[in-house]
Short mmCIF file of C-alpha atoms in Angstrom, two decimals:
data_model
loop_
_atom_site.label_atom_id
_atom_site.label_comp_id
_atom_site.label_asym_id
_atom_site.label_seq_id
_atom_site.Cartn_x
_atom_site.Cartn_y
_atom_site.Cartn_z
CA MET A 1 83.18 111.73 82.81
CA SER A 2 83.92 113.84 85.87
CA THR A 3 87.58 114.37 86.77
CA ALA A 4 86.91 116.14 90.07
CA THR A 5 88.20 114.52 93.21
CA GLN A 6 85.21 113.37 95.29
CA ALA A 7 85.82 114.00 98.99
CA PRO A 8 84.64 111.29 101.41
CA SER A 9 81.28 112.08 102.94
CA PRO A 10 81.15 113.49 106.48
CA ALA A 11 79.47 110.25 107.61
CA LEU A 12 82.39 108.19 106.34
CA GLU A 13 84.92 110.56 107.86
CA ALA A 14 83.14 110.36 111.21
CA ALA A 15 83.06 106.55 111.14
CA ALA A 16 86.77 106.44 110.35
CA HIS A 17 87.61 109.03 113.00
CA ASN A 18 85.76 107.02 115.66
CA ALA A 19 88.10 104.11 114.89
CA GLY A 20 91.25 106.23 115.11
CA LEU A 21 91.62 106.64 111.35
CA THR A 22 91.74 109.49 108.88
CA LEU A 23 90.31 109.64 105.36
CA THR A 24 92.07 111.69 102.71
CA ALA A 25 90.64 112.06 99.21
CA ILE A 26 92.92 110.99 96.38
CA GLU A 27 92.77 111.18 92.58
CA PRO A 28 89.40 110.43 90.94
CA GLY A 29 88.62 106.83 90.12
CA THR A 30 86.16 105.04 87.88
CA ASP A 31 84.46 101.68 88.14
CA PHE A 32 84.54 99.00 85.45
CA ALA A 33 81.86 100.83 83.44
CA GLY A 34 83.66 104.18 83.66
CA VAL A 35 81.34 105.63 86.29
CA PRO A 36 83.19 107.91 88.77
CA THR A 37 84.07 106.49 92.17
CA THR A 38 85.10 108.07 95.46
CA ARG A 39 88.64 107.07 96.41
CA ALA A 40 90.34 107.84 99.71
CA VAL A 41 93.43 106.88 101.65
CA VAL A 42 92.57 105.30 105.00
CA ALA A 43 95.41 105.87 107.46
CA LEU A 44 96.10 105.52 111.15
CA ALA A 45 95.69 108.89 112.82
CA SER A 46 98.76 108.07 114.91
CA ASP A 47 100.91 106.90 111.99
CA GLN A 48 100.08 108.24 108.54
CA THR A 49 102.55 105.84 106.90
CA LYS A 50 100.20 102.93 107.67
CA GLN A 51 97.47 103.22 105.05
CA GLN A 52 95.21 101.50 102.55
CA VAL A 53 92.88 102.62 99.76
CA LEU A 54 89.10 102.72 100.11
CA GLU A 55 87.07 102.94 96.89
CA LEU A 56 83.29 103.34 96.81
CA SER A 57 80.61 104.03 94.25
CA GLU A 58 80.07 107.75 93.86
CA ALA A 59 76.40 107.20 94.70
CA PHE A 60 77.05 105.21 97.90
CA ASP A 61 75.10 106.77 100.78
CA ALA A 62 77.12 106.33 103.98
CA THR A 63 74.39 108.09 105.98
CA ASN A 64 71.95 105.21 105.46
CA PRO A 65 71.40 103.70 108.94
CA LYS A 66 71.49 100.15 107.57
CA PHE A 67 75.20 100.59 106.81
CA ALA A 68 76.24 102.10 110.15
CA THR A 69 77.09 98.94 112.09
CA GLU A 70 79.12 97.24 109.38
CA LEU A 71 80.97 100.44 108.47
CA ALA A 72 81.95 100.83 112.12
CA VAL A 73 83.20 97.22 112.20
CA TYR A 74 85.12 97.69 108.94
CA PHE A 75 86.97 100.77 110.17
CA ARG A 76 87.56 99.31 113.64
CA GLU A 77 89.18 96.20 112.15
CA ALA A 78 91.12 98.27 109.61
CA ALA A 79 92.58 100.31 112.48
CA GLN A 80 93.98 97.11 113.97
CA ARG A 81 95.07 95.57 110.66
CA LEU A 82 96.95 98.71 109.66
CA ARG A 83 99.18 98.26 112.69
CA ASN A 84 100.59 95.10 111.10
CA PRO A 85 104.00 95.50 109.47
CA ARG A 86 102.41 94.35 106.19
CA PRO A 87 98.65 95.04 106.41
CA ASP A 88 98.15 93.72 102.86
CA VAL A 89 99.53 90.23 103.54
CA TYR A 90 97.51 87.17 104.55
CA LEU A 91 98.42 83.51 104.95
CA SER A 92 96.74 80.63 103.15
CA LEU A 93 95.87 77.44 105.03
CA HIS A 94 98.60 75.63 103.08
CA GLY A 95 101.23 78.08 104.26
CA LEU A 96 101.49 80.57 101.39
CA PRO A 97 102.05 84.22 102.45
CA LEU A 98 100.10 86.35 99.97
CA SER A 99 99.64 90.05 99.40
CA PHE A 100 96.27 91.30 98.12
CA GLY A 101 96.22 94.36 95.88
CA LYS A 102 94.90 96.10 92.78
CA PHE A 103 91.29 95.23 93.67
CA ALA A 104 88.96 97.38 91.56
CA TRP A 105 85.95 98.12 93.73
CA PRO A 106 83.00 98.17 93.61
CA PHE A 107 81.58 95.05 91.92
CA HIS A 108 80.50 95.29 88.30
CA GLY A 109 78.12 93.20 86.24
CA SER A 110 79.64 90.36 84.23
CA THR A 111 80.41 91.24 80.60
CA SER A 112 80.13 87.62 79.51
CA GLY A 113 76.35 87.46 79.89
CA ALA A 114 76.47 85.60 83.20
CA ASP A 115 74.09 86.69 85.95
CA THR A 116 76.93 87.60 88.35
CA PHE A 117 78.80 90.49 89.90
CA ILE A 118 82.57 90.68 89.40
CA VAL A 119 85.54 92.25 91.17
CA HIS A 120 89.08 92.04 89.81
CA GLY A 121 92.27 91.98 91.86
CA GLU A 122 95.66 90.38 92.29
CA ILE A 123 97.47 88.21 94.80
CA ARG A 124 101.25 87.82 94.99
CA LEU A 125 103.50 85.35 96.76
CA GLU A 126 105.41 87.19 99.49
CA ASP A 127 108.27 84.88 100.45
CA GLY A 128 110.74 87.61 101.37
CA ARG A 129 112.85 86.76 98.33
CA GLY A 130 111.25 88.96 95.69
CA SER A 131 109.18 86.21 94.08
CA GLN A 132 107.40 87.18 90.84
CA LEU A 133 104.69 84.54 91.28
CA HIS A 134 101.20 86.01 91.32
CA ALA A 135 97.64 85.47 90.14
CA LYS A 136 95.26 87.97 88.61
CA VAL A 137 91.83 87.01 89.88
CA SER A 138 88.25 87.62 88.84
CA ALA A 139 85.94 86.93 91.78
CA SER A 140 82.37 86.36 90.62
CA MET A 141 79.47 86.56 93.05
CA THR A 142 76.03 85.20 92.24
CA GLN A 143 72.98 87.44 92.56
CA THR A 144 71.65 85.11 95.25
CA PHE A 145 74.82 85.58 97.27
CA ALA A 146 74.67 89.34 96.74
CA THR A 147 71.42 89.50 98.70
CA VAL A 148 73.19 88.58 101.96
CA ILE A 149 75.36 91.72 102.07
CA PRO A 150 74.14 95.30 102.61
CA ALA A 151 75.80 96.73 99.47
CA LEU A 152 78.15 95.69 96.66
CA GLU A 153 80.90 97.85 98.12
CA GLN A 154 84.39 97.24 99.51
CA PRO A 155 83.62 97.56 103.26
CA PHE A 156 80.93 94.88 103.09
CA ALA A 157 82.66 92.41 100.79
CA GLU A 158 86.42 92.68 101.17
CA SER A 159 86.68 90.09 103.96
CA PHE A 160 84.75 87.29 102.30
CA ILE A 161 86.21 87.99 98.86
CA TYR A 162 89.75 87.72 100.24
CA ASN A 163 88.77 84.53 102.06
CA ALA A 164 87.13 83.08 98.94
CA VAL A 165 90.36 83.73 97.03
CA ARG A 166 92.34 81.95 99.75
CA LYS A 167 89.85 79.07 99.79
CA THR A 168 90.03 78.69 95.99
CA LEU A 169 93.81 78.56 96.25
CA ASP A 170 93.55 75.97 99.05
CA GLN A 171 91.53 73.80 96.67
CA GLY A 172 94.20 73.95 93.99
CA GLN A 173 91.98 75.95 91.65
CA LEU A 174 94.30 78.96 91.28
CA GLU A 175 97.87 78.94 90.06
CA LEU A 176 100.59 81.43 90.96
CA VAL A 177 102.54 82.26 87.80
CA ALA A 178 105.19 84.69 86.60
CA SER A 179 102.74 85.99 83.99
CA GLY A 180 99.28 84.95 82.93
CA ASN A 181 95.62 85.74 82.37
CA ARG A 182 92.95 86.45 84.92
CA GLN A 183 91.74 83.38 86.80
CA PRO A 184 88.19 82.82 88.12
CA VAL A 185 87.19 82.71 91.78
CA PRO A 186 83.54 81.66 92.09
CA VAL A 187 81.82 83.04 95.20
CA THR A 188 78.56 81.16 95.78
CA THR A 189 76.13 80.45 98.60
CA ARG A 190 78.18 77.39 99.58
CA TYR A 191 80.31 79.96 101.42
CA TYR A 192 77.35 81.18 103.45
CA SER A 193 74.91 79.52 105.84
CA MET A 194 71.49 81.11 105.37
CA LYS A 195 70.29 79.39 108.54
CA GLN A 196 73.14 80.57 110.76
CA GLN A 197 73.78 83.78 108.77
CA VAL A 198 77.54 83.25 108.87
CA PHE A 199 80.23 82.74 106.25
CA ILE A 200 81.76 79.26 105.98
CA PHE A 201 85.17 78.57 104.44
CA ASN A 202 87.40 75.97 106.14
CA ASP A 203 86.47 73.49 108.86
CA THR A 204 89.72 73.49 110.82
CA THR A 205 90.96 71.54 113.81
CA GLU A 206 92.80 72.97 116.79
CA THR A 207 96.01 71.46 115.41
CA GLN A 208 95.51 73.25 112.08
CA ARG A 209 94.80 76.56 113.78
CA ARG A 210 97.92 76.23 115.92
CA ALA A 211 100.00 75.57 112.81
CA TYR A 212 98.34 78.49 111.03
CA LEU A 213 99.02 81.03 113.78
CA ALA A 214 102.61 79.89 114.17
CA ALA A 215 103.19 80.16 110.42
CA LYS A 216 101.48 83.55 110.33
CA THR A 217 103.83 84.81 113.03
CA PHE A 218 106.84 83.38 111.20
CA TRP A 219 106.02 84.97 107.85
CA LEU A 220 104.26 88.23 108.72
CA SER A 221 106.31 89.17 111.78
CA HIS A 222 109.72 87.55 111.32
CA VAL A 223 110.24 87.35 107.54
CA LEU A 224 108.19 90.28 106.25
CA GLY A 225 107.85 92.44 109.34
CA ALA A 226 111.40 92.79 110.65
CA GLY A 227 110.24 91.36 113.97
CA GLU A 228 107.34 93.77 114.49
CA PRO A 229 104.23 92.30 116.18
CA VAL A 230 101.46 90.86 114.01
CA TRP A 231 97.73 90.78 114.85
CA LEU A 232 96.90 87.12 115.54
CA THR A 233 93.25 87.61 116.44
CA ASP A 234 92.09 89.15 113.16
CA PRO A 235 88.35 88.42 112.66
CA ARG A 236 89.07 87.99 108.93
CA ASP A 237 91.25 84.98 109.77
CA ALA A 238 88.66 83.72 112.24
CA GLN A 239 86.09 83.73 109.42
CA TYR A 240 88.53 81.98 107.07
CA LEU A 241 89.24 79.26 109.65
CA ASN A 242 85.57 78.87 110.67
CA THR A 243 86.28 79.81 114.26
CA ASN A 244 86.04 82.91 116.44
CA VAL A 245 88.40 85.50 117.88
CA ALA A 246 88.25 84.03 121.40
CA ASP A 247 89.38 80.67 120.05
CA LEU A 248 92.26 82.27 118.15
CA LYS A 249 93.35 84.02 121.32
CA ALA A 250 93.32 80.77 123.31
CA THR A 251 95.24 79.01 120.56
CA ALA A 252 97.84 81.77 120.53
CA ALA A 253 98.31 81.38 124.28
CA SER A 254 99.06 77.68 123.81
CA LEU A 255 101.81 78.56 121.33
CA VAL A 256 103.42 80.70 124.03
CA ASN A 257 103.49 77.66 126.29
CA ASP A 258 105.27 75.74 123.54
CA GLY A 259 107.92 78.45 123.28
CA LEU A 260 107.09 79.34 119.66
CA ILE A 261 105.74 82.88 119.98
CA LEU A 262 105.69 85.82 122.36
CA LEU A 263 102.45 87.73 122.97
CA ASP A 264 101.88 91.31 124.06
CA PRO A 265 99.95 91.90 127.33
CA THR A 266 96.61 91.89 125.47
CA GLY A 267 97.25 88.42 124.04
CA ASN A 268 96.46 89.63 120.52
CA TRP A 269 99.85 90.54 119.01
CA SER A 270 102.69 88.09 118.46
CA THR A 271 106.36 87.93 117.58
CA ALA A 272 108.53 84.90 116.86
CA THR A 273 110.89 83.26 119.33
CA ASP A 274 114.24 81.80 118.33
CA ALA A 275 112.60 78.39 118.27
CA LEU A 276 110.09 79.52 115.63
CA ARG A 277 112.67 81.42 113.60
CA ASN A 278 114.78 78.28 113.46
CA GLU A 279 111.93 76.52 111.65
CA GLU A 280 112.61 78.44 108.44
CA PRO A 281 113.56 75.32 106.41
CA THR A 282 110.23 73.76 107.38
CA TYR A 283 108.19 76.79 106.35
CA ARG A 284 110.05 77.21 103.07
CA ALA A 285 109.43 73.53 102.32
CA GLN A 286 105.71 74.09 102.99
CA VAL A 287 105.67 76.89 100.40
CA ASP A 288 107.32 74.59 97.84
CA GLU A 289 104.80 71.84 98.61
CA ALA A 290 101.86 74.23 98.31
CA LEU A 291 103.12 75.57 94.96
CA ALA A 292 103.53 72.01 93.70
CA PHE A 293 100.00 71.19 94.86
CA ILE A 294 98.28 74.05 93.04
CA LYS A 295 100.17 73.72 89.75
CA PRO A 296 99.10 70.27 88.45
CA THR A 297 95.45 70.66 89.43
CA PHE A 298 94.99 73.97 87.66
CA ASN A 299 92.58 74.13 84.69
CA GLU A 300 94.83 73.94 81.64
CA ASP A 301 92.29 75.82 79.47
CA MET A 302 92.68 78.83 81.75
CA ARG A 303 96.48 78.60 81.51
CA HIS A 304 96.19 79.24 77.78
CA GLY A 305 93.83 82.17 78.13
CA HIS A 306 90.46 80.54 77.37
CA THR A 307 88.27 82.64 79.64
CA ASN A 308 85.19 84.77 79.24
CA MET A 309 85.63 86.73 82.48
#
């Protein structure tokens, strides 16, 4: 096995640079089968403290024209997301602030004999109080589903995998625990419309989206971000809520009218008002309700470690 650090390809570096990012090679990685991977730190060119890890198969060819558009979108969105005070944190529809980490890209074939591709990762409850509740997840993607993405690599799958994890949690099929075994997250074609060629997760109403954006501002800006602005028009959230960025922007504007958030001049970045900050008891109660909802509906066999993932 090679131990040499694999530098990002010039094509990747150029795509990142065009989005205002830098790529810096880090220690060698390996995939689930022990095959070397290329690992790099993606950071804002203007603020090197804002960063995330990108991990790709060593054989991934970033010069292939079929990848160009989606790589550009991935880096462009990452450049915005990295400006968040906590770029790794997302909100569930039931009001749980969650960090996503330790994802081992790229996908690997299932070792249980199933005809699926797997990626492992971890989500953690981020309530601002040092909670130890988390879930180790094993997201399994069918071969049919795999045909709708350009490659089984992080830039092309991270968004819908994160949203599938959130959706599975919304359905009460994941449990956040202090310690435990890996829990399954099935990713099937029910999350994708072949006719429309779009991902489908949650059919939400305007009322739900208003509540979501207000809660996102409360948790990610006020509680976890020390009052720094948070990106409300993230396309990853738009996909999760089955809407679009323009709709999120309009919804955010309505929250300004209600005195709950403040928006920057672009209408994309929000901070909490005193009125929203004063709703802390309500938001903490929502977290307690969501945790109570997911616990009793969890598969008890999985709680005791009966899994072939």
